[in-house]
Amino acid sequence: MTQREVKAAVLLIGDELLSGRTQDVNLQAIARFLAPLGVQVAEARVAPDVPEEIAAAVNALRARYDYVFTTGGIGPTHDDKTADAIAAAFGVAIGVRDDARAILEAHYKGAQHLNEARLRMARIPDTAVLIANPVSKAPGFQIGNVFVLAGVPSIVRGMLQDIAGRIEGGAVVRARTVRGRGVKEGDIAEGLARLEAEAPGVSFGSYPWFAPEGFGLHLVARSSDMAALDKARDDLRALIASCGAEPEDVEEA
Amino acid sequence: MTQREVKAAVLLIGDELLSGRTQDVNLQAIARFLAPLGVQVAEARVAPDVPEEIAAAVNALRARYDYVFTTGGIGPTHDDKTADAIAAAFGVAIGVRDDARAILEAHYKGAQHLNEARLRMARIPDTAVLIANPVSKAPGFQIGNVFVLAGVPSIVRGMLQDIAGRIEGGAVVRARTVRGRGVKEGDIAEGLARLEAEAPGVSFGSYPWFAPEGFGLHLVARSSDMAALDKARDDLRALIASCGAEPEDVEEA
């Protein structure tokens, strides 16, 4: 029996990602978190700190995919526009919510004041469920199939732990990677296309690398069928060996 | 006189970016290349190796922005689907083109054979203009306002050099960044919102960082008005000083 494919989209929010100021690392972290749960990231977008853009992207993506994960824009400053944009996308009200306020009150006691700005982080759209933030406490939230996470990578990783139990995955796609030093794409392209044609449940990719010490290829097979995947790895090894190179298995992250 | 804003979108193509196998670095490289030319990246997307998805994204983006830059999917292997997808998006024919073939023939002479697979890299949509690849020779191409680049970061950087002269930029947006160690967003949020409200041509952002050795904020002002930007930096310094921290200027990349 074949399990169904479960697909997700990632929406990275923030002017700093588009200006080049900040190098995103959250897409990769989310994809690697979801893969063993049986969820494949099928699309990603990067949106600026513009509420209408965020809302439009969320609505396009949540209609099309099983899950949507957003990062960024839920802090206390004026450029944090995600919560209001998500509320607008879902057509629900938003305001400071008691459960979120209680978390912040417990955290910001004593020297640090729970001021007006920090209270913005307790603004949660109606019907949303909180996501725990083990790093800096201000929560994320889930509304429908959309998970709204922070932007700081360590907080994203913490929040993902809280939602693992809320994800219903499907078939788990795994990968096998074989490296060939000194092999060029043009030498294996025909053989690789033949493998792809002959193994319907497996997808094959070719990723060249160039470095001061040399060049080569990573050939990757991906499938939810483990027997087919093991055969695919053997086939990739043989393909690289046919170019006169020593095939090297690469450990998956 | 205010120069017009010129906006671009970036479309990153490849299953490996969505699976988490590969960490993209091209978005940041393209954004940093375009900024001094007076072009702002306003949106980005990541598409899988699916021709219909690539074509739909290109058509959505090229209609909306002054320029579109794609990366990935123009190599010799079966999973390189970008060139055909772009031709489909523009409704033009595609085939091996003499100018591209000549480049490959000059490169693949002697030991390395210009085989069928490598010749795929000479498939160029009709009406497109080639983009030189100083690293591995196989060209990219420009069609209309869409620039189709390789996926390997060193090749992307090389191709960008070839197209700098084809870009008509507008107002150049510059940034000033001030760091405050030990400062929290909640302490400067109100002051930052006031700065944003009082300086119409400047946008302000707040980016917290957490590290084993401590935490803090980067406050960033962005504007095409240099006088307003210098004032904004002074204001950011004062805001950080008002929290009892020493403001530190951060060199822009």
Coordinates of C-alpha atoms in Angstrom, one line a residue:
Chain A
M1 CA 0.0 0.0 0.0
T2 CA 1.3 3.4 -0.9
Q3 CA 1.0 6.2 1.6
R4 CA -0.2 9.5 0.3
E5 CA 2.3 12.3 -0.3
V6 CA 2.0 15.2 2.2
K7 CA 3.3 18.5 1.0
A8 CA 4.2 21.7 2.7
A9 CA 5.2 25.3 1.7
V10 CA 7.5 27.6 3.5
L11 CA 7.1 31.4 3.6
L12 CA 10.1 33.3 4.8
I13 CA 9.1 36.8 5.8
G14 CA 11.4 39.8 6.1
D15 CA 13.0 42.7 4.1
E16 CA 16.4 41.6 5.5
L17 CA 16.2 38.3 3.5
L18 CA 15.5 40.2 0.2
S19 CA 18.0 42.9 0.7
G20 CA 20.8 40.4 1.2
R21 CA 21.5 41.6 4.7
T22 CA 20.5 38.2 6.2
Q23 CA 21.3 34.7 4.9
D24 CA 18.3 32.5 5.4
V25 CA 18.9 29.2 7.0
N26 CA 15.4 28.4 8.1
L27 CA 14.2 26.8 4.9
Q28 CA 16.8 24.1 5.1
A29 CA 16.1 23.6 8.8
I30 CA 12.3 23.2 8.3
A31 CA 12.8 20.9 5.3
R32 CA 15.2 18.6 7.2
F33 CA 12.8 18.6 10.2
L34 CA 9.8 17.7 8.1
A35 CA 11.4 15.0 5.9
P36 CA 11.5 12.3 8.5
L37 CA 7.9 13.1 9.5
G38 CA 6.8 12.3 5.9
V39 CA 6.3 15.9 4.7
Q40 CA 8.0 17.2 1.6
V41 CA 8.5 20.9 1.1
A42 CA 7.2 21.6 -2.4
E43 CA 7.5 25.3 -2.7
A44 CA 9.0 28.3 -0.8
R45 CA 8.6 32.0 -1.0
V46 CA 10.3 35.0 0.5
A47 CA 8.0 38.0 1.2
P48 CA 8.8 41.5 2.4
D49 CA 7.5 43.2 5.6
V50 CA 4.3 44.2 3.7
P51 CA 1.1 42.9 5.2
E52 CA -0.8 42.6 1.9
E53 CA 2.1 40.6 0.4
I54 CA 2.3 38.3 3.4
A55 CA -1.5 37.7 3.4
A56 CA -1.6 37.0 -0.3
A57 CA 1.2 34.5 -0.1
V58 CA -0.3 32.7 2.9
N59 CA -3.6 32.4 1.2
A60 CA -2.1 31.2 -2.1
L61 CA 0.0 28.6 -0.2
R62 CA -2.5 27.3 2.4
A63 CA -5.0 26.5 -0.3
R64 CA -2.6 24.5 -2.2
Y65 CA -0.5 22.6 0.3
D66 CA -1.2 20.4 3.4
Y67 CA 0.8 22.7 5.6
V68 CA 2.4 26.1 5.5
F69 CA 5.3 27.3 7.7
T70 CA 6.1 31.0 8.1
T71 CA 9.2 32.4 9.7
G72 CA 9.8 35.9 10.9
G73 CA 7.9 39.1 11.8
I74 CA 6.3 38.2 15.1
G75 CA 8.6 40.2 17.4
P76 CA 7.7 43.5 19.3
T77 CA 8.9 46.1 16.8
H78 CA 6.9 48.0 14.2
D79 CA 8.4 46.0 11.3
D80 CA 6.9 42.8 12.8
K81 CA 3.7 42.5 10.7
T82 CA 3.1 38.8 10.4
A83 CA 0.5 38.2 13.1
D84 CA -1.8 40.9 11.8
A85 CA -1.3 39.8 8.2
I86 CA -2.2 36.2 9.1
A87 CA -5.3 37.4 10.9
A88 CA -6.3 39.4 7.8
A89 CA -5.6 36.4 5.5
F90 CA -7.9 34.2 7.6
G91 CA -10.5 37.0 8.1
V92 CA -10.4 36.7 11.9
A93 CA -9.9 39.3 14.6
I94 CA -6.6 39.7 16.5
G95 CA -5.8 41.1 19.9
V96 CA -3.8 40.5 23.0
R97 CA -4.8 37.1 24.3
D98 CA -4.8 36.0 27.9
D99 CA -2.8 32.7 27.4
A100 CA -0.1 34.5 25.5
R101 CA 0.0 37.5 27.9
A102 CA 0.4 35.0 30.8
I103 CA 3.5 33.5 29.2
L104 CA 5.0 37.0 28.7
E105 CA 4.1 38.2 32.3
A106 CA 5.8 35.2 33.8
H107 CA 8.9 35.9 31.7
Y108 CA 9.1 39.7 32.0
K109 CA 8.8 40.0 35.7
G110 CA 11.3 41.9 37.9
A111 CA 13.8 44.1 36.1
Q112 CA 12.4 43.8 32.6
H113 CA 9.1 45.6 32.1
L114 CA 6.3 44.0 30.1
N115 CA 5.7 47.2 28.2
E116 CA 3.4 48.1 25.4
A117 CA 5.9 46.9 22.7
R118 CA 6.5 43.5 24.3
L119 CA 2.7 43.1 24.7
R120 CA 2.5 43.2 20.9
M121 CA 4.0 39.7 21.1
A122 CA 0.8 38.5 22.8
R123 CA -1.4 39.6 19.9
I124 CA -2.7 36.3 18.5
P125 CA -5.4 35.8 15.8
D126 CA -8.7 34.4 17.1
T127 CA -9.0 30.6 16.9
A128 CA -5.1 30.2 16.7
V129 CA -3.3 27.7 19.0
L130 CA 0.0 28.8 20.6
I131 CA 3.4 27.3 19.8
A132 CA 5.8 27.2 22.6
N133 CA 9.1 29.2 22.3
P134 CA 11.7 27.6 24.6
V135 CA 14.3 30.3 23.8
S136 CA 12.7 33.7 24.4
K137 CA 9.2 32.7 25.5
A138 CA 7.1 34.9 23.1
P139 CA 5.0 32.3 21.4
G140 CA 4.3 31.4 17.8
F141 CA 0.9 30.2 16.8
Q142 CA -0.9 27.7 14.5
I143 CA -4.1 28.7 12.7
G144 CA -5.7 26.1 10.4
N145 CA -2.9 24.5 8.5
V146 CA -0.5 27.4 8.9
F147 CA 2.3 27.4 11.5
V148 CA 3.6 30.9 12.3
L149 CA 7.2 30.7 13.7
A150 CA 9.8 33.3 14.7
G151 CA 12.7 34.3 12.5
V152 CA 15.7 33.7 14.7
P153 CA 17.0 30.3 13.7
S154 CA 17.5 28.9 17.3
I155 CA 13.9 29.9 18.1
V156 CA 12.6 28.3 14.9
R157 CA 14.3 25.0 15.8
G158 CA 12.8 25.2 19.3
M159 CA 9.3 25.9 18.0
L160 CA 9.5 23.0 15.6
Q161 CA 10.0 20.6 18.5
D162 CA 6.7 21.8 20.0
I163 CA 4.7 21.1 16.8
A164 CA 6.2 17.7 15.7
G165 CA 3.1 16.0 17.3
R166 CA 0.7 18.2 15.3
I167 CA 2.0 17.0 11.9
E168 CA 0.3 14.1 10.2
G169 CA 2.9 13.0 7.7
G170 CA 2.7 10.6 4.8
A171 CA 5.2 8.5 3.0
V172 CA 8.8 9.3 4.1
V173 CA 11.1 10.1 1.3
R174 CA 14.7 9.2 1.9
A175 CA 17.8 10.0 -0.1
R176 CA 21.0 8.2 -1.0
T177 CA 24.0 10.2 -2.3
V178 CA 27.0 8.9 -4.1
R179 CA 30.0 11.2 -4.8
G180 CA 32.3 10.9 -7.8
R181 CA 35.5 13.0 -7.7
G182 CA 36.6 14.3 -11.1
V183 CA 33.4 13.2 -12.8
K184 CA 31.6 15.7 -15.0
E185 CA 27.8 15.9 -15.5
G186 CA 28.1 15.6 -19.2
D187 CA 29.7 12.2 -18.8
I188 CA 26.9 10.7 -16.7
A189 CA 23.8 12.6 -18.0
E190 CA 22.8 9.9 -20.5
G191 CA 23.2 7.1 -17.9
L192 CA 21.4 9.1 -15.3
A193 CA 18.4 9.8 -17.6
R194 CA 18.2 6.0 -18.3
L195 CA 18.1 5.3 -14.5
E196 CA 15.3 7.8 -14.0
A197 CA 13.3 6.3 -16.9
E198 CA 13.8 2.8 -15.6
A199 CA 12.9 3.4 -11.9
P200 CA 9.5 5.1 -11.8
G201 CA 9.3 5.5 -8.0
V202 CA 12.8 7.1 -7.7
S203 CA 13.9 10.6 -8.7
F204 CA 17.5 11.3 -9.5
G205 CA 19.5 14.5 -9.2
S206 CA 22.9 15.6 -10.2
Y207 CA 24.8 18.3 -8.3
P208 CA 28.2 19.4 -9.6
W209 CA 30.7 21.0 -7.2
F210 CA 33.8 23.0 -7.9
A211 CA 36.5 23.7 -5.3
P212 CA 40.1 24.8 -5.3
E213 CA 41.2 21.2 -4.7
G214 CA 39.2 19.8 -7.6
F215 CA 35.6 19.2 -8.9
G216 CA 33.1 16.4 -9.0
L217 CA 29.5 15.4 -8.7
H218 CA 27.0 14.3 -6.1
L219 CA 24.4 12.0 -7.6
V220 CA 21.3 11.7 -5.4
A221 CA 18.4 9.3 -5.5
R222 CA 15.2 10.0 -3.6
S223 CA 12.3 7.7 -3.0
S224 CA 9.9 6.4 -0.4
D225 CA 10.5 2.8 -1.5
M226 CA 13.5 1.6 0.4
A227 CA 14.2 -1.4 -1.8
A228 CA 14.1 0.7 -4.9
L229 CA 16.4 3.2 -3.2
D230 CA 19.0 0.7 -2.3
K231 CA 19.0 -0.5 -5.9
A232 CA 19.3 3.1 -7.1
R233 CA 22.4 3.6 -4.9
D234 CA 24.0 0.5 -6.5
D235 CA 23.1 1.9 -9.9
L236 CA 24.6 5.3 -9.1
R237 CA 27.8 3.6 -7.8
A238 CA 28.1 1.7 -11.1
L239 CA 27.5 4.8 -13.1
I240 CA 30.3 6.7 -11.4
A241 CA 32.6 3.6 -11.6
S242 CA 31.9 3.5 -15.4
C243 CA 33.6 6.9 -15.6
G244 CA 36.7 5.5 -14.0
A245 CA 36.1 7.1 -10.6
E246 CA 35.8 5.6 -7.2
P247 CA 32.2 5.9 -6.0
E248 CA 31.9 7.3 -2.4
D249 CA 28.8 7.0 -0.3
V250 CA 27.8 10.2 1.4
E251 CA 26.1 10.2 4.8
E252 CA 22.8 12.0 4.7
A253 CA 22.2 14.8 7.1
Chain B
M1 CA 14.2 64.8 -8.2
T2 CA 13.4 61.3 -7.0
Q3 CA 14.6 58.4 -9.1
R4 CA 12.0 55.7 -9.7
E5 CA 12.3 52.4 -7.8
V6 CA 13.4 49.4 -9.8
K7 CA 12.3 46.1 -8.4
A8 CA 13.4 42.5 -9.2
A9 CA 12.3 39.0 -8.3
V10 CA 14.5 36.0 -7.8
L11 CA 13.4 32.5 -8.7
L12 CA 15.6 29.7 -7.2
I13 CA 15.0 26.4 -9.1
G14 CA 15.8 22.9 -7.8
D15 CA 14.4 20.1 -5.7
E16 CA 17.6 20.1 -3.7
L17 CA 16.8 23.5 -2.2
L18 CA 13.4 22.3 -1.1
S19 CA 14.5 19.0 0.3
G20 CA 17.1 20.7 2.5
R21 CA 20.0 19.0 0.7
T22 CA 21.4 22.3 -0.5
Q23 CA 21.7 25.6 1.4
D24 CA 20.9 28.4 -1.1
V25 CA 23.4 31.2 -1.2
N26 CA 22.4 32.7 -4.5
L27 CA 19.5 34.9 -3.3
Q28 CA 21.9 36.9 -1.1
A29 CA 24.5 37.1 -3.8
I30 CA 22.0 38.4 -6.3
A31 CA 20.5 40.9 -3.9
R32 CA 24.0 42.3 -3.0
F33 CA 25.0 42.5 -6.6
L34 CA 21.8 44.4 -7.6
A35 CA 21.6 46.8 -4.7
P36 CA 24.5 49.1 -5.8
L37 CA 23.0 49.1 -9.3
G38 CA 19.8 50.6 -7.9
V39 CA 17.6 47.4 -8.1
Q40 CA 15.8 46.1 -5.0
V41 CA 14.8 42.4 -4.8
A42 CA 11.1 42.6 -3.8
E43 CA 10.2 38.9 -3.8
A44 CA 11.8 35.5 -4.1
R45 CA 10.5 32.0 -4.8
V46 CA 11.9 28.5 -4.7
A47 CA 10.4 26.1 -7.3
P48 CA 10.9 22.4 -7.8
D49 CA 12.3 20.8 -11.0
V50 CA 8.8 20.8 -12.5
P51 CA 8.5 22.6 -15.8
E52 CA 4.9 23.8 -15.2
E53 CA 5.8 25.2 -11.8
I54 CA 8.8 27.0 -13.2
A55 CA 6.9 28.5 -16.1
A56 CA 4.0 29.6 -13.9
A57 CA 6.4 31.3 -11.4
V58 CA 8.3 33.0 -14.2
N59 CA 5.2 34.3 -15.8
A60 CA 3.8 35.6 -12.5
L61 CA 7.1 37.3 -11.6
R62 CA 8.0 38.8 -15.0
A63 CA 4.7 40.5 -15.3
R64 CA 5.0 42.1 -11.9
Y65 CA 8.7 43.2 -11.6
D66 CA 11.2 45.1 -13.7
Y67 CA 13.6 42.1 -13.7
V68 CA 13.5 38.4 -12.9
F69 CA 16.6 36.3 -12.1
T70 CA 16.5 32.5 -12.1
T71 CA 19.1 30.2 -10.8
G72 CA 19.6 26.5 -11.5
G73 CA 18.4 23.9 -13.9
I74 CA 20.4 24.7 -17.0
G75 CA 22.9 21.8 -16.9
P76 CA 23.2 18.7 -19.1
T77 CA 21.2 16.3 -17.0
H78 CA 17.6 15.2 -17.2
D79 CA 16.7 17.1 -14.1
D80 CA 17.7 20.4 -15.8
K81 CA 14.4 21.7 -17.0
T82 CA 14.7 25.4 -16.8
A83 CA 15.5 26.3 -20.4
D84 CA 12.5 24.4 -21.8
A85 CA 10.2 25.8 -19.1
I86 CA 11.3 29.4 -19.8
A87 CA 10.6 28.8 -23.6
A88 CA 7.2 27.5 -22.7
A89 CA 6.6 30.5 -20.4
F90 CA 7.4 32.9 -23.2
G91 CA 5.6 30.8 -25.9
V92 CA 8.7 30.6 -28.1
A93 CA 10.5 27.6 -29.7
I94 CA 13.7 26.2 -28.3
G95 CA 16.6 24.3 -29.9
V96 CA 20.3 23.9 -30.1
R97 CA 21.6 27.3 -31.2
D98 CA 24.7 28.0 -33.2
D99 CA 26.2 30.7 -31.0
A100 CA 25.8 28.5 -27.9
R101 CA 27.0 25.4 -29.7
A102 CA 30.2 27.3 -30.9
I103 CA 31.0 28.1 -27.2
L104 CA 30.7 24.5 -26.2
E105 CA 32.6 23.2 -29.2
A106 CA 35.5 25.5 -28.4
H107 CA 35.5 24.3 -24.8
Y108 CA 34.9 20.5 -25.3
K109 CA 37.6 19.8 -27.7
G110 CA 40.2 17.1 -27.3
A111 CA 39.7 14.6 -24.5
Q112 CA 36.2 15.6 -23.5
H113 CA 33.5 14.8 -25.9
L114 CA 30.7 17.3 -26.8
N115 CA 28.1 14.5 -26.5
E116 CA 24.4 14.7 -26.8
A117 CA 24.0 15.4 -23.1
R118 CA 26.4 18.4 -23.2
L119 CA 24.7 19.7 -26.3
R120 CA 21.6 20.1 -24.2
M121 CA 23.4 23.1 -22.7
A122 CA 23.2 24.8 -26.1
R123 CA 19.4 24.6 -26.1
I124 CA 18.4 28.3 -26.0
P125 CA 14.9 29.8 -26.4
D126 CA 14.3 31.8 -29.6
T127 CA 15.0 35.5 -29.2
A128 CA 17.1 35.0 -26.1
V129 CA 20.6 36.6 -25.7
L130 CA 23.4 34.6 -24.2
I131 CA 25.0 35.3 -20.9
A132 CA 28.7 34.4 -20.6
N133 CA 29.8 31.8 -18.1
P134 CA 33.5 32.4 -17.2
V135 CA 33.7 29.3 -15.1
S136 CA 32.4 26.3 -17.1
K137 CA 31.5 28.0 -20.4
A138 CA 27.9 26.7 -20.8
P139 CA 26.0 29.9 -21.2
G140 CA 23.0 31.3 -19.5
F141 CA 20.6 33.5 -21.3
Q142 CA 18.4 36.6 -21.1
I143 CA 14.9 36.7 -22.6
G144 CA 12.8 39.8 -22.2
N145 CA 13.3 40.9 -18.6
V146 CA 14.3 37.4 -17.4
F147 CA 17.9 36.5 -16.7
V148 CA 18.5 32.7 -16.6
L149 CA 21.6 31.8 -14.6
A150 CA 23.3 28.6 -13.5
G151 CA 22.8 27.2 -10.0
V152 CA 26.4 26.7 -8.9
P153 CA 27.3 29.8 -6.8
S154 CA 30.6 30.6 -8.4
I155 CA 29.0 30.4 -11.9
V156 CA 26.2 32.7 -10.7
R157 CA 28.7 35.3 -9.6
G158 CA 30.5 35.0 -12.9
M159 CA 27.4 35.4 -15.0
L160 CA 26.3 38.4 -13.0
Q161 CA 29.4 40.2 -14.1
D162 CA 28.4 39.7 -17.7
I163 CA 24.9 41.3 -17.2
A164 CA 25.8 44.3 -15.1
G165 CA 25.7 46.5 -18.1
R166 CA 22.3 45.3 -19.2
I167 CA 20.6 46.4 -16.0
E168 CA 19.0 49.9 -15.8
G169 CA 18.7 50.6 -12.2
G170 CA 16.9 53.4 -10.3
A171 CA 17.4 54.9 -6.9
V172 CA 20.2 53.2 -5.0
V173 CA 19.0 52.2 -1.5
R174 CA 21.8 52.1 1.1
A175 CA 21.8 50.8 4.6
R176 CA 23.3 51.9 7.9
T177 CA 23.5 49.4 10.7
V178 CA 24.2 50.0 14.4
R179 CA 24.7 47.3 16.9
G180 CA 23.7 47.3 20.6
R181 CA 25.1 44.5 22.7
G182 CA 22.8 43.5 25.5
V183 CA 19.9 45.5 24.2
K184 CA 16.5 43.9 23.8
E185 CA 13.9 44.6 21.1
G186 CA 11.2 45.3 23.6
D187 CA 13.3 48.2 25.0
I188 CA 13.7 50.0 21.7
A189 CA 10.5 49.1 19.9
E190 CA 8.6 52.3 20.9
G191 CA 11.5 54.5 20.0
L192 CA 12.1 52.7 16.7
A193 CA 8.5 53.1 15.7
R194 CA 8.7 56.8 16.4
L195 CA 11.8 57.1 14.2
E196 CA 10.0 55.3 11.4
A197 CA 7.0 57.6 11.7
E198 CA 9.2 60.7 11.7
A199 CA 11.4 59.8 8.7
P200 CA 9.1 59.1 5.7
G201 CA 11.9 58.2 3.3
V202 CA 13.7 55.8 5.6
S203 CA 12.7 52.3 6.7
F204 CA 13.9 50.9 9.9
G205 CA 14.4 47.2 10.9
S206 CA 15.4 45.5 14.1
Y207 CA 17.2 42.2 14.1
P208 CA 18.0 40.4 17.4
W209 CA 20.8 38.0 17.7
F210 CA 21.5 35.4 20.3
A211 CA 24.9 33.7 20.8
P212 CA 26.7 31.8 23.5
E213 CA 28.6 34.9 24.4
G214 CA 25.5 37.1 24.7
F215 CA 22.7 38.7 22.8
G216 CA 21.9 42.0 21.3
L217 CA 20.3 43.8 18.4
H218 CA 21.2 45.1 15.0
L219 CA 19.2 48.2 14.1
V220 CA 19.1 49.0 10.4
A221 CA 18.0 52.1 8.5
R222 CA 17.6 51.9 4.7
S223 CA 17.0 54.8 2.3
S224 CA 18.0 56.2 -1.0
D225 CA 18.3 59.7 0.6
M226 CA 21.9 59.9 2.0
A227 CA 21.3 62.9 4.2
A228 CA 18.2 61.2 5.8
L229 CA 20.2 58.0 6.2
D230 CA 23.0 59.8 8.1
K231 CA 20.5 61.4 10.4
A232 CA 18.9 58.0 10.9
R233 CA 22.2 56.5 11.9
D234 CA 22.7 59.2 14.5
D235 CA 19.1 58.5 15.8
L236 CA 19.8 54.8 16.0
R237 CA 23.0 55.4 18.0
A238 CA 21.1 57.7 20.4
L239 CA 18.3 55.0 20.8
I240 CA 20.9 52.4 21.7
A241 CA 22.7 54.7 24.0
S242 CA 19.4 55.5 25.8
C243 CA 19.3 51.8 26.8
G244 CA 22.7 52.2 28.5
A245 CA 24.6 50.4 25.8
E246 CA 27.5 51.5 23.6
P247 CA 26.3 51.9 20.0
E248 CA 28.6 50.3 17.5
D249 CA 28.6 51.0 13.7
V250 CA 28.6 47.9 11.6
E251 CA 30.3 47.9 8.2
E252 CA 27.9 47.1 5.4
A253 CA 28.8 44.2 3.1

